[in-house]
């Protein structure tokens, strides 16, 4: 068996089992996230709004990014006449989900920074109504930024990846993804994270009535930021390498290795959409409590006081 054949076999296994794993654990985790962050105790916190929005966005990436790849390993694809439309919709909605999820986490980081600030003016940005507006703005901007994919992608598929229709589109798309998804959001996450930690250490200013909840949500967020950076950094490296070596003459083996790496880093980025629930469970005591209450259905039922008519009976 040649080395090229081995790479193709490994790539085929990755395309089947990594998306399958992401779909299963991601579906369960994000559904539970949505249920928990809409519970009364957490839904009144602005940071929870961003976590909820991120969990909803993850479904787009999971089902349009992972499920389509998984079905492709079983040769379940649209006919050739519809492949162009399929590639446009699949790519557009996948990256809408990935980018929106990442930017919602950036919003959560900014919210934690505002919540820990010493000045009342900055703290005023950490409100549920502000979070809802920011989520709406991010959703619209991401939609507009990635709308070009509806024009730049055709039906060219290699190893389950749809490719741009021209060299210009390829370069534009690579830089667009590098700046707006895999590089800029993690940098902003770390900046806001560092500023939040500095605020907490230097001023110790968290509002007394919500300090425990805010500290736990901040810890959950920092772990999510680290995970996002680790899982999305490889795609930044791949995009930079692709642009640097764009005009180089490459052998068939080099092209196959690059295709394998491109597939792997996209699957890693997609896997990031399935990890938040499990990270939150490990790091957030309040999250675990809400999860336990949700599973055990230990919500208090209102007691009905007996009326005079009932007592007479």
CSV table of C-alpha atoms in Angstrom, one decimal:
chain,number,residue,atom,x,y,z
A,1,UNK,CA,0.0,0.0,0.0
A,2,UNK,CA,1.5,3.4,-1.1
A,3,UNK,CA,1.8,6.4,1.2
A,4,UNK,CA,-0.8,8.3,-0.9
A,5,UNK,CA,-3.3,5.5,-0.5
A,6,UNK,CA,-2.8,5.5,3.3
A,7,UNK,CA,-3.4,9.2,3.5
A,8,UNK,CA,-6.6,8.9,1.5
A,9,UNK,CA,-7.8,6.1,3.8
A,10,UNK,CA,-7.0,8.1,7.0
A,11,UNK,CA,-8.7,11.1,5.5
A,12,UNK,CA,-11.8,9.0,4.7
A,13,UNK,CA,-11.9,7.7,8.3
A,14,UNK,CA,-11.6,11.3,9.7
A,15,UNK,CA,-14.4,12.5,7.4
A,16,UNK,CA,-16.7,9.8,8.8
A,17,UNK,CA,-15.9,9.6,12.5
A,18,UNK,CA,-15.0,13.1,13.5
A,19,UNK,CA,-18.2,14.6,12.1
A,20,UNK,CA,-20.2,11.8,13.6
A,21,UNK,CA,-18.7,12.4,17.0
A,22,UNK,CA,-19.2,16.1,16.7
A,23,UNK,CA,-22.9,15.7,15.7
A,24,UNK,CA,-23.7,13.3,18.6
A,25,UNK,CA,-22.0,15.2,21.5
A,26,UNK,CA,-22.7,18.6,19.9
A,27,UNK,CA,-26.4,18.0,19.5
A,28,UNK,CA,-26.8,16.8,23.1
A,29,UNK,CA,-24.5,19.5,24.6
A,30,UNK,CA,-26.0,22.4,22.7
A,31,UNK,CA,-29.6,21.4,23.4
A,32,UNK,CA,-28.8,21.2,27.1
A,33,UNK,CA,-27.0,24.6,26.9
A,34,UNK,CA,-30.2,26.1,25.5
A,35,UNK,CA,-32.3,24.6,28.2
A,36,UNK,CA,-30.0,25.7,31.0
A,37,UNK,CA,-29.3,29.2,29.8
A,38,UNK,CA,-33.1,29.9,29.4
A,39,UNK,CA,-33.8,28.9,33.0
A,40,UNK,CA,-34.8,31.8,35.3
A,41,UNK,CA,-31.6,31.9,37.4
A,42,UNK,CA,-29.3,32.3,34.4
A,43,UNK,CA,-31.5,34.0,31.8
A,44,UNK,CA,-31.4,37.2,33.7
A,45,UNK,CA,-27.6,37.5,33.3
A,46,UNK,CA,-26.3,39.2,30.2
A,47,UNK,CA,-23.4,36.8,29.8
A,48,UNK,CA,-25.9,33.9,29.5
A,49,UNK,CA,-27.5,35.6,26.5
A,50,UNK,CA,-24.2,35.3,24.6
A,51,UNK,CA,-23.8,31.7,25.6
A,52,UNK,CA,-27.3,30.9,24.5
A,53,UNK,CA,-26.8,32.7,21.1
A,54,UNK,CA,-23.5,30.8,20.6
A,55,UNK,CA,-25.2,27.5,21.3
A,56,UNK,CA,-27.9,28.2,18.7
A,57,UNK,CA,-25.3,29.2,16.1
A,58,UNK,CA,-23.4,26.0,16.8
A,59,UNK,CA,-26.3,24.0,15.3
A,60,UNK,CA,-25.8,25.6,11.9
A,61,UNK,CA,-22.1,24.6,11.9
A,62,UNK,CA,-22.9,21.1,13.2
A,63,UNK,CA,-25.6,20.2,10.7
A,64,UNK,CA,-24.4,22.0,7.6
A,65,UNK,CA,-20.7,21.5,8.2
A,66,UNK,CA,-20.6,18.0,9.8
A,67,UNK,CA,-23.7,16.2,8.7
A,68,UNK,CA,-23.1,17.0,5.0
A,69,UNK,CA,-19.6,15.7,5.3
A,70,UNK,CA,-20.8,12.5,7.1
A,71,UNK,CA,-23.4,11.9,4.4
A,72,UNK,CA,-20.8,12.4,1.7
A,73,UNK,CA,-18.8,9.4,3.0
A,74,UNK,CA,-21.8,7.3,2.2
A,75,UNK,CA,-22.1,8.9,-1.3
A,76,UNK,CA,-25.3,10.7,-0.3
A,77,UNK,CA,-25.1,13.9,-2.2
A,78,UNK,CA,-27.3,16.0,-4.5
A,79,UNK,CA,-27.1,15.4,-8.3
A,80,UNK,CA,-24.4,17.1,-10.3
A,81,UNK,CA,-26.9,19.6,-11.6
A,82,UNK,CA,-27.6,20.9,-8.1
A,83,UNK,CA,-24.1,20.7,-6.8
A,84,UNK,CA,-23.4,24.4,-7.3
A,85,UNK,CA,-26.3,25.5,-5.2
A,86,UNK,CA,-25.5,22.8,-2.6
A,87,UNK,CA,-22.0,24.1,-2.2
A,88,UNK,CA,-23.1,27.7,-1.8
A,89,UNK,CA,-25.7,26.9,0.8
A,90,UNK,CA,-23.6,24.4,2.7
A,91,UNK,CA,-20.5,26.7,2.9
A,92,UNK,CA,-22.4,29.9,3.6
A,93,UNK,CA,-24.4,28.4,6.5
A,94,UNK,CA,-21.5,26.5,7.9
A,95,UNK,CA,-19.3,29.6,8.3
A,96,UNK,CA,-22.3,31.7,9.4
A,97,UNK,CA,-22.5,29.3,12.3
A,98,UNK,CA,-18.8,29.1,13.0
A,99,UNK,CA,-18.2,32.8,12.8
A,100,UNK,CA,-21.4,33.8,14.7
A,101,UNK,CA,-20.6,31.4,17.5
A,102,UNK,CA,-17.0,32.8,17.8
A,103,UNK,CA,-18.2,36.5,17.8
A,104,UNK,CA,-20.8,35.8,20.4
A,105,UNK,CA,-18.1,34.5,22.7
A,106,UNK,CA,-16.2,37.8,22.0
A,107,UNK,CA,-19.3,39.6,23.0
A,108,UNK,CA,-19.4,37.5,26.2
A,109,UNK,CA,-15.8,38.5,26.9
A,110,UNK,CA,-16.6,42.2,26.4
A,111,UNK,CA,-19.6,41.7,28.7
A,112,UNK,CA,-17.4,40.2,31.5
A,113,UNK,CA,-14.9,43.1,31.1
A,114,UNK,CA,-17.8,45.6,31.4
A,115,UNK,CA,-19.2,43.7,34.4
A,116,UNK,CA,-15.9,43.9,36.3
A,117,UNK,CA,-15.1,47.5,35.4
A,118,UNK,CA,-14.7,50.1,38.2
A,119,UNK,CA,-16.7,52.8,36.5
A,120,UNK,CA,-20.5,52.8,36.4
A,121,UNK,CA,-20.6,53.9,32.8
A,122,UNK,CA,-18.7,50.9,31.6
A,123,UNK,CA,-20.6,48.5,33.8
A,124,UNK,CA,-23.8,49.8,32.3
A,125,UNK,CA,-23.0,47.9,29.1
A,126,UNK,CA,-23.3,44.6,31.0
A,127,UNK,CA,-27.1,44.4,30.7
A,128,UNK,CA,-29.5,41.8,29.2
A,129,UNK,CA,-31.0,44.4,26.8
A,130,UNK,CA,-27.5,45.5,25.6
A,131,UNK,CA,-26.5,41.8,25.1
A,132,UNK,CA,-29.6,41.2,22.9
A,133,UNK,CA,-28.8,44.2,20.8
A,134,UNK,CA,-25.2,43.1,20.4
A,135,UNK,CA,-26.3,39.6,19.4
A,136,UNK,CA,-28.6,41.1,16.7
A,137,UNK,CA,-25.8,43.4,15.4
A,138,UNK,CA,-23.3,40.5,15.2
A,139,UNK,CA,-25.8,38.3,13.4
A,140,UNK,CA,-26.5,40.9,10.7
A,141,UNK,CA,-22.8,41.8,10.3
A,142,UNK,CA,-21.7,38.1,10.0
A,143,UNK,CA,-24.5,37.5,7.5
A,144,UNK,CA,-23.3,40.4,5.3
A,145,UNK,CA,-19.6,39.6,5.6
A,146,UNK,CA,-20.1,36.0,4.5
A,147,UNK,CA,-22.8,36.6,1.9
A,148,UNK,CA,-20.1,36.7,-0.8
A,149,UNK,CA,-19.9,32.9,-0.5
A,150,UNK,CA,-23.1,32.7,-2.4
A,151,UNK,CA,-21.3,34.1,-5.4
A,152,UNK,CA,-17.7,32.7,-4.9
A,153,UNK,CA,-18.4,29.0,-4.5
A,154,UNK,CA,-19.4,26.6,-7.2
A,155,UNK,CA,-19.8,22.8,-7.3
A,156,UNK,CA,-16.1,21.9,-7.1
A,157,UNK,CA,-15.7,19.5,-4.2
A,158,UNK,CA,-12.4,17.9,-3.0
A,159,UNK,CA,-12.4,15.7,0.1
A,160,UNK,CA,-15.8,17.0,1.1
A,161,UNK,CA,-14.6,20.6,1.0
A,162,UNK,CA,-16.3,23.0,-1.5
A,163,UNK,CA,-13.8,25.3,-3.3
A,164,UNK,CA,-14.1,28.9,-4.6
A,165,UNK,CA,-14.9,29.4,-8.3
A,166,UNK,CA,-11.8,31.6,-9.0
A,167,UNK,CA,-8.4,32.5,-7.8
A,168,UNK,CA,-9.6,35.9,-6.7
A,169,UNK,CA,-12.5,34.3,-4.7
A,170,UNK,CA,-10.1,31.8,-3.2
A,171,UNK,CA,-7.7,34.6,-1.9
A,172,UNK,CA,-10.6,36.8,-0.7
A,173,UNK,CA,-12.2,33.9,1.1
A,174,UNK,CA,-9.0,32.8,2.8
A,175,UNK,CA,-8.2,36.3,4.1
A,176,UNK,CA,-11.8,36.8,5.1
A,177,UNK,CA,-11.8,33.6,7.1
A,178,UNK,CA,-8.4,34.3,8.6
A,179,UNK,CA,-9.4,37.8,9.8
A,180,UNK,CA,-13.0,37.4,10.7
A,181,UNK,CA,-13.0,33.9,12.2
A,182,UNK,CA,-9.8,32.1,13.0
A,183,UNK,CA,-7.5,35.0,14.0
A,184,UNK,CA,-9.3,38.2,15.0
A,185,UNK,CA,-12.0,36.7,17.4
A,186,UNK,CA,-9.5,34.7,19.5
A,187,UNK,CA,-7.2,37.8,19.8
A,188,UNK,CA,-10.1,39.9,21.0
A,189,UNK,CA,-11.2,37.1,23.4
A,190,UNK,CA,-7.7,37.1,25.0
A,191,UNK,CA,-7.6,40.9,25.2
A,192,UNK,CA,-10.9,41.1,26.9
A,193,UNK,CA,-10.1,38.1,29.1
A,194,UNK,CA,-6.8,39.7,30.2
A,195,UNK,CA,-8.6,43.0,30.9
A,196,UNK,CA,-11.2,41.2,33.0
A,197,UNK,CA,-8.7,39.4,35.0
A,198,UNK,CA,-6.8,42.6,35.6
A,199,UNK,CA,-10.0,44.4,36.7
A,200,UNK,CA,-10.9,41.6,39.2
A,201,UNK,CA,-7.3,41.5,40.6
A,202,UNK,CA,-6.7,45.2,40.9
A,203,UNK,CA,-10.2,46.5,41.8
A,204,UNK,CA,-11.9,43.4,43.0
A,205,UNK,CA,-15.0,45.1,41.7
A,206,UNK,CA,-17.8,42.7,41.0
A,207,UNK,CA,-21.3,43.7,42.0
A,208,UNK,CA,-21.9,42.1,45.5
A,209,UNK,CA,-25.4,40.8,44.7
A,210,UNK,CA,-24.2,38.8,41.7
A,211,UNK,CA,-20.5,38.3,42.5
A,212,UNK,CA,-20.6,34.5,42.8
A,213,UNK,CA,-22.6,34.0,39.7
A,214,UNK,CA,-20.4,36.5,37.7
A,215,UNK,CA,-17.2,34.8,38.9
A,216,UNK,CA,-18.4,31.4,37.8
A,217,UNK,CA,-19.6,32.6,34.4
A,218,UNK,CA,-16.2,34.4,33.9
A,219,UNK,CA,-14.4,31.1,34.7
A,220,UNK,CA,-16.6,29.2,32.3
A,221,UNK,CA,-15.9,31.8,29.6
A,222,UNK,CA,-12.2,31.8,30.1
A,223,UNK,CA,-12.1,28.0,29.6
A,224,UNK,CA,-14.2,28.4,26.5
A,225,UNK,CA,-11.8,31.0,25.1
A,226,UNK,CA,-8.8,28.7,25.6
A,227,UNK,CA,-10.6,25.9,23.8
A,228,UNK,CA,-11.7,28.1,21.0
A,229,UNK,CA,-8.2,29.4,20.5
A,230,UNK,CA,-6.6,25.9,20.4
A,231,UNK,CA,-9.2,24.4,18.0
A,232,UNK,CA,-9.3,27.4,15.6
A,233,UNK,CA,-5.6,28.3,15.5
A,234,UNK,CA,-4.7,25.4,13.1
A,235,UNK,CA,-7.0,26.8,10.4
A,236,UNK,CA,-5.2,30.1,10.6
A,237,UNK,CA,-1.9,28.4,10.0
A,238,UNK,CA,-3.4,26.4,7.1
A,239,UNK,CA,-4.9,29.6,5.5
A,240,UNK,CA,-1.6,31.5,5.8
A,241,UNK,CA,0.4,28.6,4.3
A,242,UNK,CA,-2.1,28.2,1.5
A,243,UNK,CA,-1.7,31.9,0.5
A,244,UNK,CA,2.1,31.9,0.9
A,245,UNK,CA,2.5,28.8,-1.3
A,246,UNK,CA,-0.3,29.6,-3.8
A,247,UNK,CA,1.9,30.1,-6.8
A,248,UNK,CA,4.4,27.2,-6.1
A,249,UNK,CA,4.4,24.1,-8.3
A,250,UNK,CA,3.4,21.2,-6.1
A,251,UNK,CA,3.6,17.4,-6.6
A,252,UNK,CA,0.6,15.2,-6.3
A,253,UNK,CA,1.7,14.0,-2.9
A,254,UNK,CA,2.1,17.6,-1.6
A,255,UNK,CA,-1.4,18.4,-2.9
A,256,UNK,CA,-2.9,15.4,-1.2
A,257,UNK,CA,-1.1,16.2,2.1
A,258,UNK,CA,-2.3,19.8,2.0
A,259,UNK,CA,-5.9,18.6,1.2
A,260,UNK,CA,-5.6,16.2,4.2
A,261,UNK,CA,-4.5,19.1,6.5
A,262,UNK,CA,-7.1,21.4,5.2
A,263,UNK,CA,-9.8,18.8,5.9
A,264,UNK,CA,-8.4,18.1,9.4
A,265,UNK,CA,-8.3,21.8,10.5
A,266,UNK,CA,-11.8,22.4,9.3
A,267,UNK,CA,-13.0,19.4,11.3
A,268,UNK,CA,-11.2,20.7,14.4
A,269,UNK,CA,-12.9,24.1,14.0
A,270,UNK,CA,-16.2,22.3,13.7
A,271,UNK,CA,-15.5,20.2,16.8
A,272,UNK,CA,-15.2,23.5,18.7
A,273,UNK,CA,-19.0,23.8,18.3
A,274,UNK,CA,-19.6,20.7,20.4
A,275,UNK,CA,-17.4,21.3,23.5
A,276,UNK,CA,-19.0,24.2,25.4
A,277,UNK,CA,-21.5,22.2,27.4
A,278,UNK,CA,-18.8,19.8,28.7
A,279,UNK,CA,-16.4,22.6,29.5
A,280,UNK,CA,-19.2,24.5,31.3
A,281,UNK,CA,-20.1,21.4,33.3
A,282,UNK,CA,-16.5,21.0,34.4
A,283,UNK,CA,-15.8,24.6,35.4
A,284,UNK,CA,-19.2,26.1,36.5
A,285,UNK,CA,-20.7,25.1,39.8
A,286,UNK,CA,-23.9,27.1,39.1
A,287,UNK,CA,-24.1,25.5,35.6
A,288,UNK,CA,-23.9,22.0,37.2
A,289,UNK,CA,-26.6,22.9,39.7
A,290,UNK,CA,-28.9,24.1,37.0
A,291,UNK,CA,-28.2,21.0,35.0
A,292,UNK,CA,-28.9,18.8,38.0
A,293,UNK,CA,-32.2,20.7,38.7
A,294,UNK,CA,-33.1,20.3,35.0
A,295,UNK,CA,-32.5,16.5,34.9
A,296,UNK,CA,-34.0,15.8,38.3
A,297,UNK,CA,-37.0,18.2,37.6
A,298,UNK,CA,-36.7,19.6,41.1
A,299,UNK,CA,-38.5,22.7,40.4
A,300,UNK,CA,-40.8,23.8,43.3
A,301,UNK,CA,-44.5,23.4,42.6
A,302,UNK,CA,-46.8,26.1,43.9
A,303,UNK,CA,-48.8,25.0,46.9
A,304,UNK,CA,-52.5,25.5,46.7
A,305,UNK,CA,-54.1,26.8,50.0
A,306,UNK,CA,-57.4,25.1,50.8
A,307,UNK,CA,-60.3,27.4,50.4
A,308,UNK,CA,-63.2,27.7,52.9
A,309,UNK,CA,-65.5,25.8,50.5
A,310,UNK,CA,-63.0,22.9,50.3
A,311,UNK,CA,-62.6,22.8,54.1
A,312,UNK,CA,-66.4,22.6,54.5
A,313,UNK,CA,-66.5,19.6,52.3
